[in-house]
Coordinates of C-alpha atoms (C1' of nucleotides) in Angstrom, one line a residue:
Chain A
X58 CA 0.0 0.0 0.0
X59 CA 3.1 1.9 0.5
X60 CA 4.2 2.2 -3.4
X61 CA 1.8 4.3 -5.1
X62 CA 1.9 2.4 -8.3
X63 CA 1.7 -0.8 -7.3
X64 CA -1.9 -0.6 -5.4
X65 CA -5.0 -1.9 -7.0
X66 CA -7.0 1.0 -6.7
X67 CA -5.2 4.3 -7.7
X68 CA -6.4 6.6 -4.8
X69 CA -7.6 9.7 -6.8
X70 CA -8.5 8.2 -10.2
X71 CA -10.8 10.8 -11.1
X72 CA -8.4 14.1 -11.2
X73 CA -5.7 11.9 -12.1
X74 CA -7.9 11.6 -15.7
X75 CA -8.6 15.0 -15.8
X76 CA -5.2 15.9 -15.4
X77 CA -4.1 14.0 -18.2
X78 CA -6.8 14.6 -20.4
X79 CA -6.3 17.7 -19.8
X80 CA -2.3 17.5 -20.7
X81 CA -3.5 15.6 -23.6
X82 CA -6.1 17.8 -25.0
X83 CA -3.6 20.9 -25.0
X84 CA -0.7 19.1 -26.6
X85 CA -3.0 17.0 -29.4
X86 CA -6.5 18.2 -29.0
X87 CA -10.0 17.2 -28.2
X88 CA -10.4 14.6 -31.6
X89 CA -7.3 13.2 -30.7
X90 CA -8.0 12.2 -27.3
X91 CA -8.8 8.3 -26.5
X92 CA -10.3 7.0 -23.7
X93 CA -7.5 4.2 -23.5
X94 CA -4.7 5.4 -24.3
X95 CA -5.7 8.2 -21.6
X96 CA -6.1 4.6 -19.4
X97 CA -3.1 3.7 -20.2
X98 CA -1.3 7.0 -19.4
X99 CA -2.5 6.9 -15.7
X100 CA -2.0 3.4 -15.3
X101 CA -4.9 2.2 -15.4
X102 CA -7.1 -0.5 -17.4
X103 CA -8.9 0.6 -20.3
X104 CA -12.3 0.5 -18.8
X105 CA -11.2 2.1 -15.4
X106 CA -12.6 5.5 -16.0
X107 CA -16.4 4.6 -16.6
X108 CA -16.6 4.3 -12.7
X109 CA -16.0 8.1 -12.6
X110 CA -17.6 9.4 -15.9
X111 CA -20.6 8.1 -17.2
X112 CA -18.6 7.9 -20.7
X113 CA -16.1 9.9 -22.9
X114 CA -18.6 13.1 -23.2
X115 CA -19.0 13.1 -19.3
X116 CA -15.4 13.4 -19.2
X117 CA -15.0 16.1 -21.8
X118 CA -17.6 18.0 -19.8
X119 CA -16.0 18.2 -17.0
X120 CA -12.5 19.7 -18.7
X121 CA -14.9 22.2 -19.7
X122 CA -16.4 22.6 -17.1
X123 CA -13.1 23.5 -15.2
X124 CA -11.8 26.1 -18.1
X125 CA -15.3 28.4 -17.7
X126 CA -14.6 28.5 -14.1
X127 CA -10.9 29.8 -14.8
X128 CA -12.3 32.2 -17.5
X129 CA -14.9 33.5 -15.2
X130 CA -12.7 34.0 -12.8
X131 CA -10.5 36.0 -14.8
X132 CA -13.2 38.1 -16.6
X133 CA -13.9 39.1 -13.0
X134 CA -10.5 40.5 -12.2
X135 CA -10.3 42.7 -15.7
X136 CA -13.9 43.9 -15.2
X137 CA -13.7 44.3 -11.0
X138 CA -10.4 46.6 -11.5
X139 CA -12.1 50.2 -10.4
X140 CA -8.7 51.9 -10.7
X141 CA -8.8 51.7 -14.3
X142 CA -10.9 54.0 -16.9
X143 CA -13.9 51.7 -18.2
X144 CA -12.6 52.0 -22.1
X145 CA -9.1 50.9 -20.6
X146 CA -11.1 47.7 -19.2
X147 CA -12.8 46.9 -22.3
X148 CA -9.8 47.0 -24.2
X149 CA -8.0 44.9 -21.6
X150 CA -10.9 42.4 -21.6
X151 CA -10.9 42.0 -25.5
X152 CA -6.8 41.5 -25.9
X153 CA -7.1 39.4 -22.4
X154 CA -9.9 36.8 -24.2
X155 CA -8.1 36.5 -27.6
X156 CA -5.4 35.7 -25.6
X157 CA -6.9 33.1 -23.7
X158 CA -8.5 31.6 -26.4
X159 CA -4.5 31.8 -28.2
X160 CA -2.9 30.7 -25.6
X161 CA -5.3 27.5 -25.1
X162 CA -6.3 26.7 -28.4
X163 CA -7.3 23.4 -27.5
X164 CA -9.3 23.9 -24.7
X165 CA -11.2 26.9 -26.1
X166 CA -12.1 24.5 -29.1
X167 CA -13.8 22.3 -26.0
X168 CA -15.2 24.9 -24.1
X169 CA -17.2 26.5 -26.9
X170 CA -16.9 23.7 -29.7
X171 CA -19.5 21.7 -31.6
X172 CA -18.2 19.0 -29.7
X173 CA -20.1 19.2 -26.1
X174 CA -22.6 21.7 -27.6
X175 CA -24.0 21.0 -30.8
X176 CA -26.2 17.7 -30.1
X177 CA -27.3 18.4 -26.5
X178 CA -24.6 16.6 -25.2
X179 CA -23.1 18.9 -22.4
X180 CA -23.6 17.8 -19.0
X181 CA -26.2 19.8 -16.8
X182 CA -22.9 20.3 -15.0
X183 CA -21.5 22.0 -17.8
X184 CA -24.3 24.2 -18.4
X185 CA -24.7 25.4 -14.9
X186 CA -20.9 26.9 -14.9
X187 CA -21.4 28.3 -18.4
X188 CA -24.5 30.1 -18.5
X189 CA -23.6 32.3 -15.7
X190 CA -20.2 32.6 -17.7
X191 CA -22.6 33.5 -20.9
X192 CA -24.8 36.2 -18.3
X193 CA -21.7 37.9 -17.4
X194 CA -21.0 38.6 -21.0
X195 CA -24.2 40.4 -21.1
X196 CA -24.2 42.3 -17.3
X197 CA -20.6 43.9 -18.5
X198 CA -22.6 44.4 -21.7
X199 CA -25.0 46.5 -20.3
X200 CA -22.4 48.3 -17.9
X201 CA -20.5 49.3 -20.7
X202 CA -23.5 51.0 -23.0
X203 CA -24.4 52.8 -19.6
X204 CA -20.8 53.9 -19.2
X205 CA -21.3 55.2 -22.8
X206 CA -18.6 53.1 -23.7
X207 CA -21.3 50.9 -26.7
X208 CA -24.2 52.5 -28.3
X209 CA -27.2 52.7 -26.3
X210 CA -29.7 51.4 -28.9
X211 CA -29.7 47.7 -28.8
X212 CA -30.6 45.8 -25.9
X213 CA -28.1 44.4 -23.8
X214 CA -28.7 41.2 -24.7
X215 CA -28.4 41.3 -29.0
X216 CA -25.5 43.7 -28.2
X217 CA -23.6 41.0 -25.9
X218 CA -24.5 38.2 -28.8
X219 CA -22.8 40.3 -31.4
X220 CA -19.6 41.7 -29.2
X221 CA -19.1 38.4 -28.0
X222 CA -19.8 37.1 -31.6
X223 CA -16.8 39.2 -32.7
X224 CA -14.5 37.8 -30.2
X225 CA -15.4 34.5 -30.7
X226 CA -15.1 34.6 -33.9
X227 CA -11.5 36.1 -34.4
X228 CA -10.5 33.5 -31.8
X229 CA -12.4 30.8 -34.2
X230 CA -10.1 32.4 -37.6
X231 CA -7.3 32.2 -35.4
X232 CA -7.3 29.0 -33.7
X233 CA -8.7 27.6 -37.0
X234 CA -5.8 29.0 -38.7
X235 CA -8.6 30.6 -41.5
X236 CA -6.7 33.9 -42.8
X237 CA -5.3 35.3 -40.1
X238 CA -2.5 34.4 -37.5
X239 CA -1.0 34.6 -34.6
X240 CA 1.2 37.2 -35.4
X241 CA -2.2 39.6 -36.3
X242 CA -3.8 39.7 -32.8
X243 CA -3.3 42.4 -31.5
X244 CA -4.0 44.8 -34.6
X245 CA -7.1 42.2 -34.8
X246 CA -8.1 43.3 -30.9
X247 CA -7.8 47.2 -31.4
X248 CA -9.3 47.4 -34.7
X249 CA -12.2 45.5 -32.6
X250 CA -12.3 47.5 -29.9
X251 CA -12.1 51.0 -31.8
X252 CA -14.9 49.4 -33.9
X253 CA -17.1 49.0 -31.1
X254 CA -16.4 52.3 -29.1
X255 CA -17.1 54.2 -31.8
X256 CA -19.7 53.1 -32.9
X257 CA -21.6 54.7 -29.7
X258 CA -20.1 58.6 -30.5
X259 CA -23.1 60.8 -29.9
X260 CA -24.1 62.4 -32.8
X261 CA -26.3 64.8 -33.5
Chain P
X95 CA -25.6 -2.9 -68.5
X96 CA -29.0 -1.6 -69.4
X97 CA -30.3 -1.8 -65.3
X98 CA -27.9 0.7 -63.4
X99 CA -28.4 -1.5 -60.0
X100 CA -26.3 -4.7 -61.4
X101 CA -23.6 -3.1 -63.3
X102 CA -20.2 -4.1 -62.2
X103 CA -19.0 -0.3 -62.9
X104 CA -20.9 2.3 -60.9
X105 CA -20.4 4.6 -63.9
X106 CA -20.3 7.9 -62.0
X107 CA -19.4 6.7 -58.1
X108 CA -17.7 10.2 -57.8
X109 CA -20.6 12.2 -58.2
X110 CA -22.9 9.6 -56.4
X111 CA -20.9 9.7 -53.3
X112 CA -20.1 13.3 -53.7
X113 CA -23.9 13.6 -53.8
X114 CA -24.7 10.9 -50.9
X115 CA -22.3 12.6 -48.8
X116 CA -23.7 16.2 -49.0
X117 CA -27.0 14.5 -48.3
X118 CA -25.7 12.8 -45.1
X119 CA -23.8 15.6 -43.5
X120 CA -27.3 18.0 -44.3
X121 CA -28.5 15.8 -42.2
X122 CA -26.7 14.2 -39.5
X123 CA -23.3 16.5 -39.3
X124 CA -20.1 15.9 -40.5
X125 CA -19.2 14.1 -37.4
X126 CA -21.3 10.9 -37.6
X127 CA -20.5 10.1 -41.5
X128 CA -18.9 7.3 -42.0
X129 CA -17.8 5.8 -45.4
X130 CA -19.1 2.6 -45.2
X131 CA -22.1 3.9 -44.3
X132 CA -21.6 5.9 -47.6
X133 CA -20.9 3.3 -49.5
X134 CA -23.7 1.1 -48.5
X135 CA -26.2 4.2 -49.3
X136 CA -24.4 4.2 -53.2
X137 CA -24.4 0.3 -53.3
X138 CA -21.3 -0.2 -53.1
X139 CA -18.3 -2.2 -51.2
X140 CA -16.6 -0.5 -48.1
X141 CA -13.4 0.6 -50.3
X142 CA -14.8 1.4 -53.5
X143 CA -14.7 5.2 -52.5
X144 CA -10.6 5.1 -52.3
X145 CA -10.2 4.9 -55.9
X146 CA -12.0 8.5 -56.2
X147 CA -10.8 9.8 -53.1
X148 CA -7.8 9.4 -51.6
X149 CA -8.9 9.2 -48.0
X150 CA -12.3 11.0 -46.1
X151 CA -10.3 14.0 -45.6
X152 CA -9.9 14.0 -49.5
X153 CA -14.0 13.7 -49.7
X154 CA -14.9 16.1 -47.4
X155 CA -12.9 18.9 -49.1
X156 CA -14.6 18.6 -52.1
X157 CA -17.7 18.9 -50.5
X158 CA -16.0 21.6 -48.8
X159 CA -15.0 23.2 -52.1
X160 CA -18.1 23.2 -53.9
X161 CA -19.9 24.7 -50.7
X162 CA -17.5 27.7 -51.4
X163 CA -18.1 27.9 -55.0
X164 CA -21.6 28.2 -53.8
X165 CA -21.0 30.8 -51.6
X166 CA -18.6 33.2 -53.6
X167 CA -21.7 33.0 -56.6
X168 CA -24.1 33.9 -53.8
X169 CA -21.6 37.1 -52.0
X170 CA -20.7 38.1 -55.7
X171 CA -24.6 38.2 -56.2
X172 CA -25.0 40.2 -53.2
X173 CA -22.6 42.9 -54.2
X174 CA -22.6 43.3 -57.5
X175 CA -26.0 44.7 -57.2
X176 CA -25.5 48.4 -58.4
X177 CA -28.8 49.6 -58.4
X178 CA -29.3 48.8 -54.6
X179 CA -27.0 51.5 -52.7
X180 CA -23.9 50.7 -50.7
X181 CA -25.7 50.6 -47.0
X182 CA -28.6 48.4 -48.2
X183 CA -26.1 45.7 -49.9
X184 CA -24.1 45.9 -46.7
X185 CA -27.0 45.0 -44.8
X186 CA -27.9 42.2 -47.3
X187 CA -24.7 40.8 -47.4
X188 CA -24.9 40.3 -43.3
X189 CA -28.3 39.0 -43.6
X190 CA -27.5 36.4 -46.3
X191 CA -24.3 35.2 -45.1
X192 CA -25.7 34.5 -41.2
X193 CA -28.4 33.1 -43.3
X194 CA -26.4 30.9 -45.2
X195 CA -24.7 29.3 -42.0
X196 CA -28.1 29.0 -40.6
X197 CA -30.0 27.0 -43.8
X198 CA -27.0 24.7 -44.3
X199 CA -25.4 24.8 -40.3
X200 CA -23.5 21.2 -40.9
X201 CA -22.4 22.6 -44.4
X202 CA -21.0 26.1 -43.0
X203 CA -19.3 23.8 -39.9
X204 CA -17.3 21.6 -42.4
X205 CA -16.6 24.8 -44.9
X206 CA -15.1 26.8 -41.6
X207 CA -15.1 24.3 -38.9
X208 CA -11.4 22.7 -37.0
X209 CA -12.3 19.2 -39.4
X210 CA -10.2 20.2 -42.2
X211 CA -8.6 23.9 -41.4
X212 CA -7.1 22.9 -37.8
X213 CA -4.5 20.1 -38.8
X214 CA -3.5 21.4 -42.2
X215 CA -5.9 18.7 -43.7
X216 CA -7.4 20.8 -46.1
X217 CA -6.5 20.1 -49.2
X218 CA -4.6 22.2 -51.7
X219 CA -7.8 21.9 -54.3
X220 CA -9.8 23.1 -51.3
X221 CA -7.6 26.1 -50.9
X222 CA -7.6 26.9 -53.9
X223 CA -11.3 27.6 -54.1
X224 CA -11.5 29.1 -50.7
X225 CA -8.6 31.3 -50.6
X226 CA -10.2 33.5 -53.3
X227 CA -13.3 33.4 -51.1
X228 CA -11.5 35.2 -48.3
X229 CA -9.9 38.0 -50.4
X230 CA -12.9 38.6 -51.6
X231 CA -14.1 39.4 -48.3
X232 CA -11.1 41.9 -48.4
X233 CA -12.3 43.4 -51.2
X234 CA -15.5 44.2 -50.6
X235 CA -14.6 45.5 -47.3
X236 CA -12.2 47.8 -49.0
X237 CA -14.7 48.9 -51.2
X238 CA -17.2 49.4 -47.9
X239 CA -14.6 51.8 -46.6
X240 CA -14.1 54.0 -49.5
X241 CA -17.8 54.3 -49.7
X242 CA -17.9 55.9 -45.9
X243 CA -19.9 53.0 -44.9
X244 CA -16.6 51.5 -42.7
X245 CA -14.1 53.1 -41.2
X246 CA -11.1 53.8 -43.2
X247 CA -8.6 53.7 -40.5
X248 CA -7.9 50.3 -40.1
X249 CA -6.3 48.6 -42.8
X250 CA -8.7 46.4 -45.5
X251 CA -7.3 43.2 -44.0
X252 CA -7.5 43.9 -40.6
X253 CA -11.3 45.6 -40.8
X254 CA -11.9 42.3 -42.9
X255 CA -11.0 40.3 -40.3
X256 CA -12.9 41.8 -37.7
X257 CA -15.9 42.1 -39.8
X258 CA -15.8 38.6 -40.8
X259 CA -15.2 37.3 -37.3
X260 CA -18.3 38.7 -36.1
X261 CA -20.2 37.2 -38.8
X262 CA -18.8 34.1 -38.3
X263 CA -18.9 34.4 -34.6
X264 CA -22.5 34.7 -34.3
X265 CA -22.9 32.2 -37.2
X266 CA -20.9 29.3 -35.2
X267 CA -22.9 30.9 -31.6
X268 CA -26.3 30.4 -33.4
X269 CA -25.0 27.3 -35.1
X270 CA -24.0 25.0 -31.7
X271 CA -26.6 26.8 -29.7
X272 CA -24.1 29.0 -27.8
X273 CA -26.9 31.2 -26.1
X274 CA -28.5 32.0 -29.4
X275 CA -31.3 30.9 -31.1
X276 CA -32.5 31.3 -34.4
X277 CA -35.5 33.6 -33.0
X278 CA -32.9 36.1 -32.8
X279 CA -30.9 35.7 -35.9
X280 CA -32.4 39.2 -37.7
X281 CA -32.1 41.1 -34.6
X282 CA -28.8 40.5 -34.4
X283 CA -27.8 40.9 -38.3
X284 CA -28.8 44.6 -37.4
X285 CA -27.3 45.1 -34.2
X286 CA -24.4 44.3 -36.3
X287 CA -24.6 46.0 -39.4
X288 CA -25.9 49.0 -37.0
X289 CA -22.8 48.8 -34.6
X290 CA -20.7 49.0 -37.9
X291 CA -21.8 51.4 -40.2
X292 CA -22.7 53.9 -37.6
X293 CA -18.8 53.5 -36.5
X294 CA -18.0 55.1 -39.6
X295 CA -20.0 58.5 -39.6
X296 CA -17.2 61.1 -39.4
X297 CA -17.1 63.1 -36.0
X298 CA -15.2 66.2 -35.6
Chain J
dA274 C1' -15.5 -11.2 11.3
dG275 C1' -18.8 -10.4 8.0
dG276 C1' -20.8 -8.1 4.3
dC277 C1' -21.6 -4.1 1.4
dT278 C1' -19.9 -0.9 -1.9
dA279 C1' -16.5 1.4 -4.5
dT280 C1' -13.3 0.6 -7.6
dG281 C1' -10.6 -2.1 -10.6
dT282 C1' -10.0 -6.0 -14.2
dT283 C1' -10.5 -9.0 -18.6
dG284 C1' -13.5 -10.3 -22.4
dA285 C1' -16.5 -9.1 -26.0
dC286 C1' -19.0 -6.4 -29.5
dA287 C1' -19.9 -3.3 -33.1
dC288 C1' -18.1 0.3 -35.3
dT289 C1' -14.5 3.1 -37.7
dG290 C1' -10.6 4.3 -41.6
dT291 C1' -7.6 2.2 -44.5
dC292 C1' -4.2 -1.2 -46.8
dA293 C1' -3.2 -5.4 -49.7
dA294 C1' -4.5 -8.7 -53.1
dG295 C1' -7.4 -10.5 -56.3
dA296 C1' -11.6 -10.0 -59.7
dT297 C1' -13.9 -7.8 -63.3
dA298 C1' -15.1 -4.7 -67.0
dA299 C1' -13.9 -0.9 -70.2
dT300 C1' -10.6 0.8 -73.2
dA301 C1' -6.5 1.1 -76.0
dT302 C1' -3.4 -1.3 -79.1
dC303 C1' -2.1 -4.4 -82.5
Chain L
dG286 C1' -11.5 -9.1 -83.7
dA287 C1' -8.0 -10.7 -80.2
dT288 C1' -5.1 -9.1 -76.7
dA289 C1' -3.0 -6.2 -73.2
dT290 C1' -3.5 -2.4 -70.3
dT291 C1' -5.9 0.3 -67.2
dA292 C1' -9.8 1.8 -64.3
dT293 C1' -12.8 0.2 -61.2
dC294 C1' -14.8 -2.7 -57.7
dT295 C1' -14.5 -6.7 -54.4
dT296 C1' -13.3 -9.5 -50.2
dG297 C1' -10.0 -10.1 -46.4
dA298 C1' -7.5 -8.2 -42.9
dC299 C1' -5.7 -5.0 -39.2
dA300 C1' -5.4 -1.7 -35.7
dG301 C1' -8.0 1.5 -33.4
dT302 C1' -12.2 3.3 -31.0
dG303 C1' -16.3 3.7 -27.1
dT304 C1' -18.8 1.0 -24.2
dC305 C1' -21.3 -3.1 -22.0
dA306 C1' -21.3 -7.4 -19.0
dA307 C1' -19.2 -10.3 -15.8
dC308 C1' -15.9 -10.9 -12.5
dA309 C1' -12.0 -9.6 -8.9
dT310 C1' -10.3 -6.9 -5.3
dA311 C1' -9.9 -3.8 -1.5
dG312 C1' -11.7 -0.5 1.8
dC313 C1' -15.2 0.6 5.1
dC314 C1' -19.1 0.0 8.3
dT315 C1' -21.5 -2.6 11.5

DNA sequence: AGGCTATGTTGACACTGTCAAGATAATATC
DNA sequence: GATATTATCTTGACAGTGTCAACATAGCCT
């Protein structure tokens, strides 16, 4: 019981997947994970895991799970810094996203993929950390058109869809590798930002 | 010979599985076709495809490809349309193409989606078809500038890019159900073309 | 000590993409 | 018109996948 590799049950099988799953999904990416070769990077026989996730997708879920709740986070800290001017923010929050979504190409391709969203298959776990990710899009929406910062007009809600739209998409170009790369981002993120705050210039 | 289900020789497999396959992914997504499935649906063995194709990836970029042909007839369309001014064709054009993505979602998802862009896998045929679609983009958005409807600080490319993005952003949001339904698809073509154009009106 | 439950194992199944080798038909060549 | 070449299609095989069923082990509770 001593030897941690030698006991028949592994002790924390569960984060031990996710940590490698994890590892494996940022060095080869979501299509290229297997279930048994992940086994058989922990140790463990190929049907181990299914006492932890209900299957493959379960386990997927959870990754993503974990990456909102790192993104929320971190959307907090840019939007919660007072000290700073509100278009300063916004500007910080659009490089600060591409950047996440750059930096973790892998895992943004989970998080906000086909793969857990398109048929239904995230986990009610999955959806209860990323729609209150989702609302906060739309709450520092709002904030900024009161600030003055985006145009008034729209409703918080279509605004948020089509700012967030914009960011997602450039991420989606980038990690894609469709016309643009890595070496365009930040031109990408001002020419973005001065789009937007322009756009809500009173005129007269 | 004279009965086309018991002829050795398909006679035209390529088009027949080009056509089978199209069919499929319209239907079920790119993700659950398989080629034996395919081939079954033609009438045909397992690896009869292979001497047409050289492998799926081959298979889905021409589907790929002739979705952008599509599409480039359809933008061209859009903007060539002289009589209608600038704005209106603007608006059009981001009506259409979110329209597009939305009428054929599994189509637009192979066209732009990690399948065949991420890994290099797209083939050089496929580029060659879609590489002109993306300058295109360029161009009109150029030409958008120089009208007054854009911006004309930001360079072509890098309004193009940002432009796009958001198009494609909400496209993929809408497409896996990212906290957008179809319900809100116009509201949100005009929150766009709004936030755009109005970011161009001069201000002194 | 006994039994329950959580956790691990091997075996099996249906499915996938793709290669190799052989069969057949259309076509080109003499 | 006979023959050879080539394009096309077939079956057989292999390694890989997710997942279910049946069984084994170990930890924990009473």
């Amino acid at each position: 019981m001593s030897i941690a590799a030698s006991r028949y049950h592994h002790g924390d099988l569960r984060s031990a997947l996710l940590d490698a799953a994890t590892r494996r999904i940022d060095k080869e990416g979501v299509d290229s994970l297997s279930l048994r070769k992940l086994a058989e990077d922990v140790g463990v026989s190929r049907t181990a895991p299914y006492h932890h996730f209900a299957d493959k997708n379960t386990l997927l879920s959870a990754i993503a799970a974990e990456g909102f709740r790192q993104w929320h986070a971190t959307a907090r800290k840019i939007f919660e810094q007072e000290d700073m001017p509100a278009a300063a923010r916004f500007r910080q929050f659009i490089h600060e996203y591409i950047g996440y979504a750059a930096d973790h190409p892998q895992l943004y391709e989970l998080m906000f993929g086909r793969t857990l969203w398109q048929a239904q298959s995230a986990t009610d776990d999955l959806k209860a950390v990323a729609f209150p990710c989702f609302q906060f899009q739309v709450q520092m929406t709002r904030f900024w058109q009161m600030s003055g910062l985006l145009p008034q007009g729209p409703e918080p809600l279509r605004l948020a869809q089509v700012t967030w739209g914009t960011l997602h998409g450039i991420a989606r170009l980038l990690i894609d590798g469709i016309y643009a790369d890595r070496s365009h981002i930040d031109q990408m993120c001002d020419t973005a930002a001065d789009l937007f705050m322009q756009a809500s210039v009173d005129r007269e």
